[in-house]
Amino acid sequence: MPIKARKKVVFCKIEVTYGIDPVPVAATDALLIHNFSCVPAEIQYVERNPALPFFGNLGQIKSGELMRMEFDIEAAGAGGVAAVPGFGAALRSCALSETITPTTGPVTYAPISSGEESATYYFYWDGLLHKMLGAIGTTELKMSEGQVPMLHLALTGLYGGITDVALASPTLTAFQKPLALTKANTTFTLHGYAGALSALTLSQGNEIAYKNRPNSEKAHFLGRSSKGSVTLELPLVAGKDFFTICRSEPPTLGALAIVHGTAAGNKFKVDAANVQLTNPKYSEADGIAMLAMDLNFLPSASGNDEWTFKTQ
């Protein structure tokens, strides 16, 4: 029987010790994912090119191997104002802290510069089980008018094996039904202006590097530079002078705030206090003039506060 490509299940669990499998299970660790892709064994090689009296391919020497996974998760609430969302462990594996405000919420995910956590991911593809250990990644929020906002995760980890295992049956009750990006469901302000938002991206920008050295093989989190983009209906200068803001030096910084969802327990929020706007560009969409700008997310003097994701 062939492997049925649409039958996919993914589990994620935070590791206590880097690269040691904490054994994620169907009841508590399943992820509801979209657009999944996997590089099952990205093998690194050293070329051989010795001086010989003849030509030919002498093969390669293996010097390391890793696994990569990418997928999208719907940006939605957690079912309770102070409940941890089903994708919480996945965000933690992208060098984000998790802070729970009891009773009232929210649950907040913020960038960190040290103490990052790794996770084990299980990927079931019909009858095949792939294990990725010591995984660390980066995330990007993608929002587009009329569509469900998505968190895109790109993860790098250690090859943990591929074996024949029956497809697991996941419990996905922690994942709430998502909402489309519309006037009824979403509020948005940028530098104090409540513009007609068409699209927005926020890329965490983590730098991840795999290293295989004597006594150490791991995926390293090396740095972060968060950027993004926004497209909205072009306002008159009297409504909002984005051109002066983009041209200002030193940069004029302002806040970005998004609340997606209206019901308690199914809200996803984005907050950034110090956003620089750059590179204004014009476009047209369905006969309407549009303005696109690039976004730089800057930290305060305290650091690790360029932006936050929250569920509530």
Coordinates of C-alpha atoms in Angstrom, one line a residue:
M1 CA 0.0 0.0 0.0
P2 CA 1.3 3.5 -0.8
I3 CA 1.9 6.2 1.8
K4 CA -1.1 8.5 1.7
A5 CA 0.4 12.0 1.5
R6 CA -2.5 13.8 3.2
K7 CA -2.4 11.7 6.4
K8 CA -0.1 13.7 8.6
V9 CA 0.2 14.1 12.4
V10 CA 2.8 16.3 14.2
F11 CA 3.6 16.2 17.9
C12 CA 5.8 18.7 19.8
K13 CA 7.2 18.5 23.4
I14 CA 9.8 20.7 25.2
E15 CA 13.0 18.8 26.1
V16 CA 14.4 18.8 29.7
T17 CA 17.8 18.0 28.3
Y18 CA 18.9 19.0 24.9
G19 CA 18.5 16.3 22.3
I20 CA 17.0 13.8 24.7
D21 CA 13.5 12.6 23.6
P22 CA 10.8 13.5 26.1
V23 CA 8.4 11.3 24.2
P24 CA 5.5 13.5 23.0
V25 CA 2.1 11.8 23.1
A26 CA -1.2 12.1 21.2
A27 CA -3.2 13.2 24.2
T28 CA -1.3 16.4 25.1
D29 CA 1.3 17.2 22.5
A30 CA -0.4 17.2 19.1
L31 CA -0.3 20.2 16.8
L32 CA -2.9 21.3 14.3
I33 CA -0.8 22.2 11.3
H34 CA -1.1 23.3 7.6
N35 CA 1.3 23.3 4.7
F36 CA 3.7 20.9 6.2
S37 CA 7.1 20.1 4.7
C38 CA 10.0 18.0 5.9
V39 CA 13.6 17.4 4.9
P40 CA 14.0 14.0 6.5
A41 CA 17.8 13.8 6.4
E42 CA 19.9 16.8 5.3
I43 CA 23.3 15.1 5.3
Q44 CA 26.5 17.1 5.2
Y45 CA 29.5 15.7 3.3
V46 CA 33.2 16.4 2.8
E47 CA 34.4 16.0 -0.7
R48 CA 37.5 13.8 -1.5
N49 CA 39.8 15.1 -4.2
P50 CA 43.2 13.4 -3.7
A51 CA 46.0 13.6 -6.4
L52 CA 45.8 10.4 -8.4
P53 CA 47.0 9.3 -11.9
F54 CA 43.4 8.9 -13.1
F55 CA 40.0 10.6 -12.9
G56 CA 36.8 9.5 -11.1
N57 CA 34.4 10.1 -8.3
L58 CA 35.8 8.8 -5.1
G59 CA 32.6 9.5 -3.1
Q60 CA 32.0 11.7 -0.1
I61 CA 32.6 11.4 3.7
K62 CA 29.6 12.1 5.9
S63 CA 30.3 14.9 8.4
G64 CA 26.8 15.5 10.0
E65 CA 23.1 15.2 9.5
L66 CA 20.1 17.2 10.5
M67 CA 16.4 17.3 10.0
R68 CA 14.2 20.3 9.0
M69 CA 10.5 20.9 9.3
E70 CA 8.3 23.8 8.3
F71 CA 4.5 24.3 8.8
D72 CA 1.8 26.8 9.5
I73 CA -0.4 27.1 12.6
E74 CA -3.6 29.1 12.8
A75 CA -3.2 32.2 14.9
A76 CA -6.1 31.9 17.3
G77 CA -6.9 31.8 21.1
A78 CA -6.5 29.0 23.5
G79 CA -10.1 28.4 24.7
G80 CA -9.6 30.2 28.0
V81 CA -8.3 33.7 28.8
A82 CA -5.4 32.2 30.8
A83 CA -5.1 28.9 29.0
V84 CA -1.9 27.9 27.3
P85 CA -2.6 27.5 23.5
G86 CA -2.1 24.2 21.8
F87 CA 0.9 25.7 19.9
G88 CA 2.6 27.0 23.1
A89 CA 5.4 24.5 23.1
A90 CA 6.1 25.1 19.4
L91 CA 6.5 28.8 20.0
R92 CA 8.8 28.1 23.0
S93 CA 11.0 26.1 20.7
C94 CA 11.5 29.3 18.6
A95 CA 13.3 31.1 21.4
L96 CA 10.2 32.7 23.0
S97 CA 9.4 32.9 26.6
E98 CA 6.0 31.9 27.9
T99 CA 4.4 34.0 30.7
I100 CA 1.0 33.1 32.1
T101 CA -1.1 35.7 33.9
P102 CA -3.4 33.6 36.1
T103 CA -7.2 34.0 36.0
T104 CA -7.4 37.0 33.7
G105 CA -4.7 36.2 31.2
P106 CA -3.1 36.8 28.8
V107 CA -0.6 34.2 28.0
T108 CA 2.4 36.1 26.5
Y109 CA 5.1 35.0 24.2
A110 CA 8.1 37.3 24.0
P111 CA 11.6 37.1 22.4
I112 CA 14.6 36.0 24.5
S113 CA 18.3 36.2 24.1
S114 CA 19.4 33.4 26.4
G115 CA 17.9 30.3 28.1
E116 CA 16.2 29.2 24.8
E117 CA 14.4 25.8 24.9
S118 CA 14.6 22.9 22.5
A119 CA 11.9 20.5 21.6
T120 CA 11.4 17.0 20.1
Y121 CA 9.0 16.8 17.2
Y122 CA 7.4 13.6 15.9
F123 CA 6.1 13.6 12.4
Y124 CA 3.8 10.7 11.4
W125 CA 3.3 10.4 7.7
D126 CA 0.7 7.6 7.4
G127 CA 2.9 4.6 8.4
L128 CA 6.2 6.4 8.9
L129 CA 7.4 8.1 12.1
H130 CA 10.1 10.8 11.8
K131 CA 11.8 12.0 15.0
M132 CA 13.5 15.4 15.2
L133 CA 15.5 16.0 18.4
G134 CA 16.9 19.2 19.8
A135 CA 14.8 21.4 17.5
I136 CA 15.1 25.2 17.6
G137 CA 13.5 27.5 15.0
T138 CA 12.0 30.8 14.1
T139 CA 8.5 32.0 13.4
E140 CA 6.8 34.4 11.1
L141 CA 3.3 35.8 11.5
K142 CA 1.4 36.2 8.2
M143 CA -1.9 38.1 8.0
S144 CA -3.9 38.8 4.8
E145 CA -7.3 40.3 4.4
G146 CA -10.1 37.7 4.3
Q147 CA -7.8 34.9 5.3
V148 CA -7.0 33.1 8.5
P149 CA -3.7 34.5 10.1
M150 CA -1.0 32.0 10.2
L151 CA 2.2 31.4 12.2
H152 CA 4.8 29.9 10.0
L153 CA 7.5 27.9 11.9
A154 CA 10.8 26.8 10.4
L155 CA 12.7 24.3 12.6
T156 CA 16.2 22.8 12.6
G157 CA 17.1 19.8 14.7
L158 CA 19.0 16.5 15.0
Y159 CA 18.0 13.4 13.0
G160 CA 16.3 11.1 15.4
G161 CA 15.3 8.2 13.1
I162 CA 12.6 7.2 10.7
T163 CA 10.7 4.0 11.5
D164 CA 7.5 2.2 10.5
V165 CA 4.9 3.1 13.1
A166 CA 1.1 3.1 12.8
L167 CA -0.5 6.6 12.4
A168 CA -1.3 8.1 15.8
S169 CA -4.7 9.6 16.6
P170 CA -4.2 13.1 18.0
T171 CA -6.2 15.1 20.5
L172 CA -6.7 18.6 19.1
T173 CA -9.2 20.1 21.5
A174 CA -6.7 22.8 22.6
F175 CA -7.0 24.4 19.1
Q176 CA -9.8 26.9 18.6
K177 CA -11.7 27.5 15.4
P178 CA -9.9 30.4 13.7
L179 CA -11.3 33.6 12.3
A180 CA -10.7 35.4 9.1
L181 CA -9.0 38.8 9.0
T182 CA -12.0 41.2 8.7
K183 CA -13.5 44.4 10.1
A184 CA -15.7 42.4 12.4
N185 CA -12.9 40.2 13.8
T186 CA -9.8 42.4 13.9
T187 CA -8.6 45.8 15.1
F188 CA -5.3 47.3 13.9
T189 CA -3.4 50.4 14.6
L190 CA 0.1 51.5 13.4
H191 CA 1.7 54.7 14.8
G192 CA -1.7 55.5 16.2
Y193 CA -3.5 55.2 12.8
A194 CA -6.4 52.8 12.4
G195 CA -5.8 52.1 8.7
A196 CA -7.6 49.7 6.4
L197 CA -5.2 46.7 6.6
S198 CA -4.6 44.5 3.6
A199 CA -1.6 42.4 4.7
L200 CA 1.1 42.3 7.4
T201 CA 4.1 40.1 8.2
L202 CA 6.2 39.9 11.3
S203 CA 9.3 37.8 11.0
Q204 CA 11.1 36.9 14.2
G205 CA 14.4 36.6 12.3
N206 CA 16.2 34.0 14.4
E207 CA 19.6 32.9 13.2
I208 CA 19.9 29.1 13.7
A209 CA 23.1 27.1 12.9
Y210 CA 23.8 23.4 13.1
K211 CA 27.2 22.4 14.3
N212 CA 28.7 18.9 14.7
R213 CA 31.9 19.0 16.8
P214 CA 33.6 16.6 19.1
N215 CA 31.5 16.4 22.3
S216 CA 28.8 18.6 20.8
E217 CA 26.1 18.2 18.1
K218 CA 23.3 20.7 18.2
A219 CA 21.3 23.4 16.6
H220 CA 22.4 26.8 18.0
F221 CA 20.4 29.9 18.4
L222 CA 22.8 32.7 17.5
G223 CA 20.8 35.9 17.2
R224 CA 17.7 37.7 16.1
S225 CA 16.6 40.7 14.0
S226 CA 12.9 41.1 13.7
K227 CA 11.4 42.7 10.5
G228 CA 8.2 42.8 8.6
S229 CA 6.0 44.5 6.1
V230 CA 2.6 46.1 6.0
T231 CA 0.2 47.0 3.2
L232 CA -2.8 49.3 3.8
E233 CA -5.1 51.6 1.9
L234 CA -3.3 54.8 1.0
P235 CA -4.5 57.7 3.3
L236 CA -4.3 61.4 2.6
V237 CA -1.4 63.2 4.2
A238 CA -4.0 64.9 6.5
G239 CA -5.1 61.4 7.7
K240 CA -1.6 60.1 8.3
D241 CA 1.7 61.4 7.0
F242 CA 3.5 58.1 6.6
F243 CA 6.0 59.7 4.2
T244 CA 7.4 62.1 6.8
I245 CA 7.6 59.2 9.3
C246 CA 9.5 57.1 6.8
R247 CA 11.9 59.9 5.9
S248 CA 12.6 61.1 9.5
E249 CA 16.1 60.9 10.9
P250 CA 16.5 59.9 13.7
P251 CA 13.7 57.4 13.0
T252 CA 10.2 58.2 14.3
L253 CA 9.1 55.1 16.3
G254 CA 5.6 54.2 17.0
A255 CA 3.4 51.3 18.2
L256 CA 1.7 48.5 16.3
A257 CA -1.3 46.8 17.9
I258 CA -3.5 44.0 16.6
V259 CA -6.3 42.2 18.3
H260 CA -7.7 39.4 16.3
G261 CA -10.8 37.8 17.7
T262 CA -13.6 39.3 19.8
A263 CA -14.6 36.5 22.2
A264 CA -12.8 35.8 25.5
G265 CA -10.7 32.7 25.1
N266 CA -10.3 33.1 21.3
K267 CA -8.2 36.3 20.9
F268 CA -4.7 36.5 19.4
K269 CA -2.9 39.8 20.0
V270 CA 0.2 41.4 18.6
D271 CA 1.9 44.3 20.3
A272 CA 5.1 46.2 19.4
A273 CA 6.1 49.5 21.0
N274 CA 9.0 50.7 18.8
V275 CA 8.3 50.1 15.1
Q276 CA 10.3 52.0 12.4
L277 CA 8.6 52.4 9.0
T278 CA 10.8 52.4 5.9
N279 CA 10.7 52.1 2.1
P280 CA 7.2 53.3 1.2
K281 CA 5.9 51.9 -2.0
Y282 CA 2.7 52.4 -4.0
S283 CA 0.5 49.7 -5.6
E284 CA -3.1 49.2 -6.7
A285 CA -5.6 46.6 -5.7
D286 CA -9.1 46.3 -7.2
G287 CA -9.0 50.0 -8.2
I288 CA -7.9 51.2 -4.7
A289 CA -4.5 52.9 -4.1
M290 CA -2.4 51.0 -1.6
L291 CA 0.7 51.9 0.5
A292 CA 3.3 49.2 1.4
M293 CA 6.0 49.8 4.0
D294 CA 8.8 47.7 5.6
L295 CA 8.8 47.4 9.4
N296 CA 11.8 47.2 11.7
F297 CA 10.9 46.0 15.3
L298 CA 13.3 47.7 17.7
P299 CA 13.8 46.8 21.4
S300 CA 13.7 49.3 24.2
A301 CA 16.8 49.8 26.4
S302 CA 15.7 46.8 28.5
G303 CA 15.8 44.5 25.5
N304 CA 13.8 41.4 24.5
D305 CA 10.7 43.4 24.0
E306 CA 10.5 44.2 20.3
W307 CA 7.1 42.6 20.1
T308 CA 4.8 40.1 21.8
F309 CA 2.2 37.5 20.8
K310 CA -0.6 37.0 23.3
T311 CA -3.6 34.7 23.6
Q312 CA -6.5 35.7 25.8

